[in-house]
Tab-separated table of C-alpha atoms in Angstrom:
chain	number	residue	atom	x	y	z
A	1	LYS	CA	2.678	-14.759	71.944
A	2	HIS	CA	3.066	-13.020	68.585
A	3	LEU	CA	6.772	-12.535	69.008
A	4	SER	CA	7.535	-16.231	68.625
A	5	ARG	CA	6.869	-15.571	64.932
A	6	LEU	CA	9.737	-13.129	64.762
A	7	PRO	CA	13.299	-14.400	64.437
A	8	SER	CA	15.881	-13.679	67.159
A	9	ILE	CA	14.207	-10.559	68.416
A	10	ASP	CA	14.346	-10.122	72.125
A	11	PRO	CA	11.068	-8.397	73.026
A	12	ASN	CA	12.641	-7.005	76.208
A	13	THR	CA	15.592	-5.344	74.499
A	14	ARG	CA	15.165	-1.650	73.844
A	15	THR	CA	14.265	-1.428	70.184
A	16	LEU	CA	14.264	1.118	67.381
A	17	LEU	CA	11.934	0.090	64.567
A	18	VAL	CA	12.834	1.557	61.190
A	19	THR	CA	9.930	2.066	58.755
A	20	GLY	CA	9.182	3.775	55.440
A	21	TYR	CA	9.195	2.932	51.728
A	22	PRO	CA	12.128	1.024	50.151
A	23	ASN	CA	15.242	3.064	49.267
A	24	VAL	CA	14.504	5.933	51.637
A	25	GLY	CA	17.774	5.346	53.502
A	26	LYS	CA	16.833	2.963	56.311
A	27	SER	CA	19.663	0.463	55.841
A	28	SER	CA	22.294	3.204	55.474
A	29	PHE	CA	21.145	4.566	58.828
A	30	MET	CA	21.271	1.094	60.378
A	31	ASN	CA	24.746	0.452	59.033
A	32	LYS	CA	25.894	3.792	60.419
A	33	ILE	CA	24.644	3.312	63.977
A	34	THR	CA	25.414	-0.410	64.274
A	35	ARG	CA	28.818	-0.230	62.578
A	36	ALA	CA	27.417	-2.511	59.858
A	37	ASP	CA	26.738	-5.252	62.387
A	38	VAL	CA	23.413	-6.201	60.800
A	39	GLU	CA	22.110	-9.755	60.600
A	40	VAL	CA	19.592	-10.801	57.995
A	41	GLN	CA	16.988	-13.051	59.593
A	42	PRO	CA	14.615	-15.098	57.465
A	43	TYR	CA	10.952	-14.726	58.321
A	44	ALA	CA	8.908	-17.851	58.960
A	45	PHE	CA	6.499	-18.682	56.106
A	46	THR	CA	7.462	-15.731	53.923
A	47	THR	CA	10.204	-14.857	51.507
A	48	LYS	CA	10.815	-11.749	53.615
A	49	SER	CA	13.791	-11.143	55.852
A	50	LEU	CA	14.242	-8.972	58.882
A	51	PHE	CA	17.375	-6.965	59.410
A	52	VAL	CA	18.427	-6.822	63.046
A	53	GLY	CA	21.346	-4.730	64.212
A	54	HIS	CA	22.744	-3.934	67.658
A	55	PHE	CA	24.356	-0.904	69.215
A	56	ASP	CA	25.083	0.508	72.657
A	57	TYR	CA	23.649	3.671	74.104
A	58	LYS	CA	24.225	4.767	77.699
A	59	TYR	CA	25.910	1.425	78.422
A	60	LEU	CA	22.776	-0.480	77.429
A	61	ARG	CA	22.365	-2.819	74.497
A	62	TRP	CA	19.793	-1.797	71.910
A	63	GLN	CA	18.487	-3.445	68.777
A	64	VAL	CA	17.421	-1.742	65.596
A	65	ILE	CA	15.084	-3.572	63.227
A	66	ASP	CA	14.314	-2.957	59.586
A	67	THR	CA	11.389	-4.812	58.065
A	68	PRO	CA	11.636	-4.802	54.282
A	69	GLY	CA	8.391	-5.892	52.635
A	70	ILE	CA	6.448	-5.620	55.868
A	71	LEU	CA	6.115	-2.004	56.957
A	72	ASP	CA	6.920	-0.486	53.594
A	73	LYS	CA	3.596	-0.675	51.799
A	74	PRO	CA	-0.034	0.127	52.641
A	75	LEU	CA	-1.765	-2.307	55.017
A	76	GLU	CA	-4.513	-3.315	52.601
A	77	GLU	CA	-1.887	-4.777	50.259
A	78	ARG	CA	-0.954	-7.529	52.726
A	79	ASN	CA	-1.746	-11.180	52.987
A	80	THR	CA	-2.604	-12.865	56.299
A	81	ILE	CA	0.920	-13.958	57.119
A	82	GLU	CA	2.345	-10.523	56.457
A	83	MET	CA	-0.415	-9.109	58.634
A	84	GLN	CA	0.687	-11.428	61.457
A	85	ALA	CA	4.202	-10.059	61.138
A	86	VAL	CA	2.812	-6.530	61.257
A	87	THR	CA	0.870	-7.370	64.430
A	88	ALA	CA	3.942	-8.895	66.023
A	89	LEU	CA	5.970	-5.764	65.312
A	90	ALA	CA	3.190	-3.568	66.657
A	91	HIS	CA	3.533	-5.426	69.984
A	92	LEU	CA	7.216	-4.588	70.402
A	93	GLN	CA	8.220	-2.035	72.998
A	94	CYS	CA	9.959	0.279	70.614
A	95	CYS	CA	10.486	3.745	69.287
A	96	VAL	CA	9.309	3.956	65.684
A	97	LEU	CA	11.427	5.850	63.168
A	98	TYR	CA	9.595	6.753	59.979
A	99	PHE	CA	11.902	7.700	57.120
A	100	LEU	CA	10.936	10.224	54.463
A	101	ASP	CA	13.166	10.757	51.443
A	102	LEU	CA	12.990	14.497	50.781
A	103	SER	CA	14.822	14.121	47.470
A	104	GLU	CA	12.150	11.646	46.230
A	105	THR	CA	14.951	9.629	44.571
A	106	CYS	CA	13.463	6.527	46.237
A	107	GLY	CA	10.808	6.540	43.501
A	108	TRP	CA	7.909	7.732	45.661
A	109	SER	CA	6.682	11.307	45.905
A	110	LEU	CA	6.678	12.980	49.303
A	111	GLU	CA	2.855	12.884	49.176
A	112	ASP	CA	2.918	9.084	48.717
A	113	GLN	CA	5.453	8.677	51.501
A	114	ILE	CA	3.239	10.678	53.851
A	115	LYS	CA	0.204	8.613	52.802
A	116	LEU	CA	2.040	5.444	53.801
A	117	PHE	CA	2.902	7.032	57.136
A	118	GLU	CA	-0.781	7.853	57.753
A	119	ASN	CA	-1.669	4.302	56.747
A	120	ILE	CA	0.613	2.495	59.197
A	121	LYS	CA	0.498	5.132	61.972
A	122	PRO	CA	-2.494	3.556	63.815
A	123	LEU	CA	-0.338	0.485	64.539
A	124	PHE	CA	1.938	2.601	66.660
A	125	ALA	CA	-0.687	4.600	68.530
A	126	ASN	CA	1.025	4.492	71.920
A	127	LYS	CA	4.623	4.330	70.832
A	128	PRO	CA	7.224	7.057	70.757
A	129	LEU	CA	7.666	8.204	67.178
A	130	VAL	CA	10.294	10.169	65.294
A	131	ILE	CA	9.963	11.286	61.666
A	132	ILE	CA	13.203	11.508	59.740
A	133	ALA	CA	13.506	13.934	56.850
A	134	ASN	CA	16.301	12.052	55.128
A	135	LYS	CA	18.729	12.795	52.264
A	136	VAL	CA	19.018	16.485	53.150
A	137	ASP	CA	22.376	16.427	51.365
A	138	ALA	CA	20.497	15.839	48.082
A	139	LYS	CA	17.521	18.062	48.930
A	140	PRO	CA	17.990	20.508	51.800
A	141	TYR	CA	14.887	21.158	53.875
A	142	ASP	CA	14.896	24.872	53.094
A	143	GLN	CA	14.761	24.083	49.346
A	144	LEU	CA	11.449	22.238	49.670
A	145	SER	CA	8.387	23.803	48.068
A	146	SER	CA	6.075	25.621	50.466
A	147	GLU	CA	3.442	22.892	49.837
A	148	HIS	CA	5.882	20.194	50.923
A	149	LYS	CA	6.959	22.147	53.987
A	150	GLU	CA	3.315	22.616	54.926
A	151	LEU	CA	2.637	18.890	54.468
A	152	LEU	CA	5.505	18.013	56.787
A	153	GLU	CA	4.471	20.527	59.427
A	154	LYS	CA	0.942	19.149	59.354
A	155	VAL	CA	2.174	15.561	59.749
A	156	SER	CA	4.339	16.569	62.678
A	157	GLU	CA	1.420	18.392	64.286
A	158	THR	CA	-1.172	15.634	63.888
A	159	SER	CA	1.169	12.808	64.937
A	160	GLY	CA	2.917	14.705	67.724
A	161	ALA	CA	6.216	13.493	66.274
A	162	LYS	CA	9.253	15.655	65.861
A	163	ILE	CA	10.788	15.873	62.379
A	164	LEU	CA	14.565	15.533	62.372
A	165	GLN	CA	16.713	16.334	59.354
A	166	MET	CA	19.303	13.760	58.447
A	167	SER	CA	21.644	12.363	55.828
A	168	SER	CA	23.450	9.087	56.538
A	169	HIS	CA	25.385	9.599	53.352
A	170	ALA	CA	26.818	12.971	54.397
A	171	ASP	CA	26.753	12.040	58.087
A	172	ILE	CA	24.382	14.865	58.997
A	173	GLY	CA	22.206	14.442	62.089
A	174	VAL	CA	22.679	10.663	62.449
A	175	THR	CA	23.798	10.863	66.082
A	176	ASP	CA	20.982	13.288	66.910
A	177	VAL	CA	18.383	10.928	65.477
A	178	LYS	CA	19.800	7.988	67.425
A	179	ARG	CA	19.938	10.013	70.656
A	180	MET	CA	16.434	11.434	70.297
A	181	ALA	CA	14.903	8.008	69.486
A	182	CYS	CA	16.667	6.320	72.414
A	183	GLU	CA	15.750	9.072	74.869
A	184	LYS	CA	12.111	8.980	73.783
A	185	LEU	CA	11.946	5.248	74.428
A	186	ILE	CA	13.715	5.539	77.796
A	187	GLU	CA	11.149	8.201	78.828
A	188	LYS	CA	8.289	6.000	77.668
A	189	ARG	CA	9.583	2.986	79.599
A	190	VAL	CA	9.938	5.026	82.782
A	191	GLU	CA	6.413	6.378	82.309
A	192	THR	CA	5.023	2.859	81.813
A	193	LYS	CA	6.770	1.653	84.988
A	194	MET	CA	5.368	4.571	86.999
A	195	LYS	CA	1.870	3.847	85.702
A	196	SER	CA	2.042	0.161	86.588
A	197	LYS	CA	3.342	1.078	90.072
A	198	LYS	CA	0.360	3.401	90.576
A	199	LEU	CA	-2.037	0.668	89.475
A	200	GLY	CA	-0.332	-1.756	91.836
A	201	ASN	CA	-0.791	0.505	94.861
């Protein structure tokens, strides 16, 4: 029902949903894995657009979605229509990729970026989740302060999500992130099918 509000998104296509503050490297990642085949889709009733890209993995077609202005600020800062978009996205069968900019050149501190993650995390309670420590070319993981390392370890622990290091810019870890996100969603879909079979018996 909700998905009719989202432009040209096939709810049955395997989906990677890219989230995080602006300028943390989401579109660079999308351009990398989709060979820059990204369409900008206007959102009904808002000035926002969705970016939808496609790629193949294991001979299957996948879509990757970036949601500027929707999943890149705390939930309480949204109006009703934006909230509807958020709800629609929360209904997608997807693997959620949350991007953190380790270098903080996006304009938000790592603490703020983690706060946003905690804020939108409840939307994705039952979805596979991967946290991306991005821009490691500008700020290598091992150069982080011990406080920042501790913060990241805690986030990984409480969310059950693995943290993967990446830099689209330097082409570090991009393929690993794509593979891990796709495999997590494939596992989840198999699990869901098994569950529904058990219920059916």
